[in-house]
Every structure is written in C-alpha cells, then in structure tokens.
Short mmCIF file of C-alpha atoms in Angstrom, two decimals:
data_model
loop_
_atom_site.label_atom_id
_atom_site.label_comp_id
_atom_site.label_asym_id
_atom_site.label_seq_id
_atom_site.Cartn_x
_atom_site.Cartn_y
_atom_site.Cartn_z
CA UNK A 1 13.53 -11.16 -9.47
CA UNK A 2 10.63 -9.19 -7.79
CA UNK A 3 7.33 -8.64 -9.85
CA UNK A 4 7.68 -4.88 -9.52
CA UNK A 5 11.07 -2.97 -9.22
CA UNK A 6 11.37 0.46 -7.96
CA UNK A 7 14.59 2.32 -6.97
CA UNK A 8 14.43 3.10 -3.27
CA UNK A 9 16.49 6.25 -3.62
CA UNK A 10 16.80 8.67 -1.97
CA UNK A 11 16.24 11.02 -4.96
CA UNK A 12 17.18 14.50 -4.02
CA UNK A 13 16.32 17.54 -6.59
CA UNK A 14 16.16 21.28 -6.14
CA UNK A 15 12.84 23.01 -5.67
CA UNK A 16 11.01 23.70 -8.91
CA UNK A 17 12.68 20.82 -10.82
CA UNK A 18 10.71 18.11 -12.81
CA UNK A 19 10.90 14.81 -10.91
CA UNK A 20 10.61 11.47 -12.68
CA UNK A 21 9.72 8.38 -10.73
CA UNK A 22 9.64 5.00 -12.32
CA UNK A 23 8.65 1.34 -11.79
CA UNK A 24 9.17 -1.63 -14.03
CA UNK A 25 7.31 -4.90 -13.77
CA UNK A 26 7.41 -8.36 -15.15
CA UNK A 27 3.78 -9.59 -15.15
CA UNK A 28 2.13 -8.68 -18.46
CA UNK A 29 -1.34 -9.35 -16.87
CA UNK A 30 -1.07 -6.11 -14.75
CA UNK A 31 -3.65 -3.77 -16.05
CA UNK A 32 -4.34 -1.41 -13.08
CA UNK A 33 -1.57 1.03 -12.15
CA UNK A 34 -1.41 3.28 -9.01
CA UNK A 35 0.83 5.72 -7.53
CA UNK A 36 0.83 6.50 -3.77
CA UNK A 37 2.49 9.05 -1.72
CA UNK A 38 3.32 8.35 1.86
CA UNK A 39 4.54 10.87 4.53
CA UNK A 40 6.35 9.72 7.54
CA UNK A 41 4.09 7.80 9.88
CA UNK A 42 1.06 8.27 7.69
CA UNK A 43 -0.82 5.86 5.53
CA UNK A 44 -0.25 5.88 1.75
CA UNK A 45 -2.28 8.49 -0.13
CA UNK A 46 -3.62 7.63 -3.64
CA UNK A 47 -2.23 10.05 -6.09
CA UNK A 48 -2.96 8.61 -9.48
CA UNK A 49 -4.94 5.66 -10.71
CA UNK A 50 -4.65 4.41 -14.29
CA UNK A 51 -5.98 1.55 -16.37
CA UNK A 52 -4.09 0.06 -19.16
CA UNK A 53 -1.73 2.17 -21.20
CA UNK A 54 -1.46 5.97 -21.71
CA UNK A 55 -1.10 9.19 -19.85
CA UNK A 56 -3.12 10.65 -17.11
CA UNK A 57 -2.65 14.26 -15.84
CA UNK A 58 -3.78 15.78 -12.60
CA UNK A 59 -2.46 19.14 -11.62
CA UNK A 60 1.22 18.97 -11.36
CA UNK A 61 1.32 15.09 -11.61
CA UNK A 62 1.42 12.97 -14.69
CA UNK A 63 1.28 9.24 -14.73
CA UNK A 64 2.46 7.31 -17.77
CA UNK A 65 1.98 3.70 -18.53
CA UNK A 66 3.88 1.86 -21.16
CA UNK A 67 2.67 -1.70 -21.23
CA UNK A 68 4.83 -2.76 -24.23
CA UNK A 69 7.91 -1.89 -22.14
CA UNK A 70 6.42 -2.83 -18.71
CA UNK A 71 7.30 0.57 -17.48
CA UNK A 72 5.30 3.31 -15.49
CA UNK A 73 6.31 6.65 -14.58
CA UNK A 74 5.08 9.54 -12.40
CA UNK A 75 6.22 13.00 -13.30
CA UNK A 76 5.95 15.84 -10.76
CA UNK A 77 6.29 19.39 -12.32
CA UNK A 78 7.47 22.38 -10.32
CA UNK A 79 8.32 20.27 -7.38
CA UNK A 80 7.81 21.74 -3.88
CA UNK A 81 9.52 20.79 -0.54
CA UNK A 82 6.00 19.55 0.57
CA UNK A 83 6.45 16.93 -2.16
CA UNK A 84 9.14 15.39 -0.18
CA UNK A 85 7.82 12.03 0.72
CA UNK A 86 8.08 8.30 -0.27
CA UNK A 87 6.24 7.52 -3.44
CA UNK A 88 5.05 3.99 -4.08
CA UNK A 89 3.88 2.28 -7.24
CA UNK A 90 1.40 -0.50 -6.98
CA UNK A 91 -0.26 -2.52 -9.69
CA UNK A 92 -2.89 -5.37 -10.17
CA UNK A 93 -4.15 -7.62 -12.71
CA UNK A 94 -7.85 -7.65 -11.82
CA UNK A 95 -10.42 -5.43 -10.22
CA UNK A 96 -10.14 -7.52 -7.04
CA UNK A 97 -7.18 -5.14 -6.33
CA UNK A 98 -4.63 -7.73 -5.19
CA UNK A 99 -1.90 -5.22 -5.22
CA UNK A 100 1.74 -5.77 -5.96
CA UNK A 101 3.81 -3.01 -4.49
CA UNK A 102 7.04 -1.36 -5.52
CA UNK A 103 9.45 -0.78 -2.65
CA UNK A 104 8.81 2.95 -2.66
CA UNK A 105 11.24 5.74 -3.70
CA UNK A 106 12.15 8.42 -1.00
CA UNK A 107 11.94 11.82 -2.72
CA UNK A 108 13.66 15.02 -1.23
CA UNK A 109 12.93 18.44 -2.69
CA UNK A 110 15.55 20.75 -1.46
CA UNK A 111 14.41 24.51 -1.08
CA UNK B 1 14.48 -8.00 -0.63
CA UNK B 2 11.84 -7.74 2.10
CA UNK B 3 8.72 -9.61 1.44
CA UNK B 4 5.42 -9.64 3.30
CA UNK B 5 2.92 -12.47 2.54
CA UNK B 6 -0.66 -11.77 3.24
CA UNK B 7 -3.32 -14.43 3.39
CA UNK B 8 -6.04 -15.01 2.32
CA UNK B 9 -6.07 -12.87 -0.92
CA UNK B 10 -9.90 -12.96 -0.80
CA UNK B 11 -12.55 -14.39 1.45
CA UNK B 12 -16.30 -14.35 1.41
CA UNK B 13 -18.02 -14.90 4.80
CA UNK B 14 -21.54 -14.88 6.22
CA UNK B 15 -22.67 -12.06 8.40
CA UNK B 16 -21.96 -12.61 11.90
CA UNK B 17 -18.93 -14.75 11.54
CA UNK B 18 -15.39 -13.96 12.14
CA UNK B 19 -12.52 -13.84 9.63
CA UNK B 20 -8.82 -14.00 10.37
CA UNK B 21 -6.20 -12.37 7.97
CA UNK B 22 -2.52 -13.14 8.34
CA UNK B 23 0.43 -10.96 7.55
CA UNK B 24 3.88 -12.63 7.60
CA UNK B 25 7.26 -11.10 7.07
CA UNK B 26 9.24 -13.80 5.22
CA UNK B 27 12.78 -12.59 5.33
CA UNK B 28 13.06 -9.74 8.12
CA UNK B 29 11.83 -9.25 11.60
CA UNK B 30 8.63 -6.99 11.55
CA UNK B 31 9.07 -5.07 14.75
CA UNK B 32 6.18 -3.00 13.61
CA UNK B 33 3.06 -3.86 11.58
CA UNK B 34 0.39 -1.62 10.20
CA UNK B 35 -3.12 -2.60 9.14
CA UNK B 36 -5.02 -0.52 6.60
CA UNK B 37 -8.28 -0.44 5.05
CA UNK B 38 -8.99 0.69 1.53
CA UNK B 39 -12.19 1.40 -0.37
CA UNK B 40 -12.21 1.28 -4.20
CA UNK B 41 -9.87 3.93 -5.74
CA UNK B 42 -9.24 5.54 -2.40
CA UNK B 43 -6.38 6.06 -0.13
CA UNK B 44 -5.36 3.57 2.46
CA UNK B 45 -6.79 4.39 5.87
CA UNK B 46 -4.57 3.34 8.70
CA UNK B 47 -6.57 1.21 11.26
CA UNK B 48 -3.96 0.34 13.75
CA UNK B 49 -0.17 -0.01 14.48
CA UNK B 50 1.18 -3.05 16.45
CA UNK B 51 4.69 -3.62 17.87
CA UNK B 52 5.59 -7.21 18.67
CA UNK B 53 4.66 -8.19 22.01
CA UNK B 54 2.57 -5.24 22.78
CA UNK B 55 -1.12 -4.24 22.31
CA UNK B 56 -2.06 -2.67 19.17
CA UNK B 57 -2.53 1.28 18.93
CA UNK B 58 -5.89 1.87 17.08
CA UNK B 59 -6.67 5.00 15.15
CA UNK B 60 -9.69 7.07 16.21
CA UNK B 61 -12.86 5.59 15.01
CA UNK B 62 -11.61 2.05 14.66
CA UNK B 63 -13.38 -0.40 16.97
CA UNK B 64 -10.67 -2.51 18.70
CA UNK B 65 -13.18 -5.05 19.91
CA UNK B 66 -14.20 -5.59 16.40
CA UNK B 67 -10.84 -5.60 14.75
CA UNK B 68 -8.71 -7.77 16.83
CA UNK B 69 -4.97 -7.54 16.14
CA UNK B 70 -2.37 -9.91 17.48
CA UNK B 71 1.41 -9.42 16.90
CA UNK B 72 2.75 -12.28 18.95
CA UNK B 73 5.94 -12.85 16.93
CA UNK B 74 8.44 -10.81 14.92
CA UNK B 75 7.24 -12.40 11.74
CA UNK B 76 3.40 -12.65 12.14
CA UNK B 77 0.53 -10.37 12.74
CA UNK B 78 -3.12 -11.32 12.45
CA UNK B 79 -6.33 -9.19 12.08
CA UNK B 80 -9.48 -10.79 12.96
CA UNK B 81 -12.70 -9.10 11.87
CA UNK B 82 -15.24 -10.31 14.52
CA UNK B 83 -19.00 -10.58 13.82
CA UNK B 84 -18.58 -9.23 10.49
CA UNK B 85 -21.31 -7.24 8.78
CA UNK B 86 -21.72 -6.32 5.21
CA UNK B 87 -20.27 -2.66 5.80
CA UNK B 88 -17.06 -4.35 6.91
CA UNK B 89 -16.64 -5.53 3.17
CA UNK B 90 -13.44 -3.84 1.97
CA UNK B 91 -9.89 -4.37 1.10
CA UNK B 92 -7.37 -4.86 3.98
CA UNK B 93 -3.67 -4.40 3.62
CA UNK B 94 -0.90 -4.93 6.09
CA UNK B 95 2.59 -3.54 5.93
CA UNK B 96 5.58 -4.18 8.02
CA UNK B 97 8.95 -2.68 8.86
CA UNK B 98 11.96 -3.65 10.82
CA UNK B 99 13.39 -0.22 10.89
CA UNK B 100 11.43 2.78 9.64
CA UNK B 101 14.53 4.34 8.25
CA UNK B 102 14.68 1.49 5.81
CA UNK B 103 11.06 1.73 4.67
CA UNK B 104 7.93 -0.32 4.70
CA UNK B 105 6.94 -3.48 2.96
CA UNK B 106 3.32 -3.96 2.05
CA UNK B 107 1.27 -7.21 1.72
CA UNK B 108 -0.88 -7.82 -1.51
CA UNK B 109 -4.11 -7.34 0.33
CA UNK B 110 -7.21 -9.27 1.21
CA UNK B 111 -10.34 -8.63 -0.35
CA UNK B 112 -13.22 -9.33 2.37
CA UNK B 113 -16.84 -9.74 1.20
CA UNK B 114 -19.49 -10.20 3.92
CA UNK B 115 -22.81 -11.49 2.69
#
C-alpha cells in the first residue's frame, strides 16, 4: 500500500461546478500538507500549504485536512476551463520537506 | 504503482565541494526525467529535462556546467552540483515518466545545505 493514495482520474466536470479532489494517507506523522497544480510540460505550482488539521481558503480554493481520518481535500469553486490540469497532493512529516507525493488527479473542466 | 527513489534525502557539504543526487525509477523505464529546485513554500522550478541517452535540456538561467545531469540508463538519472556554494542550498526534486500520457512520478526530494 502506498503512503499516499490519490485517484488519477480523469475527473471531468462542467464549467461552474464545485470540484472535490482528495488524498488519503497512512503515516500519522505527516503534518505538512500541500496541493500543487501542474499544467502539461510545466513544473508543479504550489496552490495551498497547510500545517496540521483544519481548513484554509484562498480565493476559489479551499484545502481541508482531517488528520483523524488521514484525509485531505482540495475544493475548487466556480471551476473554469483554465483549471484543467493535474492536481498533486504532497505531504511531509517535518520541516525538511521530504515530500511524499500522490499520483496526481487529472481534472478536465468542460466549457 | 510507479515508484521513484531519490537519494540522499538530505546532505550537508562544504562550500566548493560537489554533491551528487540520484534518482531511480524502481518499476518502470523512465524515458524522461525532470529535475526541479524548490525554495521553502514555493512552487517547483524546473531546472532541466533529460531523455535517456541524450544531453539534458536546461531551462533558461540554469548553469549547465554547475548542475551536471546524467541520464545514462532508463532507470537512473543523477544531478551533480559542482563547486557548491551556500546559495545552492535548496530542496531538489526529480520526477520521471515512461509516457507523459500516463503521468509523472516524483521523488521525495533532497535537502542540500552548503556550509
């Protein structure tokens, strides 16, 4: 079993829909949780960075961490075709940032 | 599933010395490997792309004589930071793909500290 599980998709939704992306993990030591967005042939762009449990909101993006369930989510409101990309979750146990990555979910927003 | 092993996880070296970072694909053939650099809480910056058996393609602003990349086999790529300086201290991450249509697999990263 991988330390971090993420459904690779593709996930296809209509424009304007709320998108929910998720990762589960097995290592209870993880404390730092990140979501990256990667467009084709580009490096991953950091979207959200959270420490420990709770919610964090930035514009149309909301990241949730539930450490008791070992489950993290990224919500995208009012989705746009430009949100079409691969979304990767990553997490680490310490500030040395040894990252454990999810496989990435390919998201397609249909106009 | 696809796994990429990156070593070492962290390294401390003296200024002026060279450091080699390895990236191995354990269960697939990595026809293309990517090397990234990341500063704390920032996005990954692509440094170079390497295809097995070919010279690496470096992004603008990345010194190819300083960051030597070797991709001699379908399962191994190395990044050597030559004559390291404190400003080279960073987090280096590799990723690999057999076929871009199937996605990319990332290594766990290497924390380099130059003192």
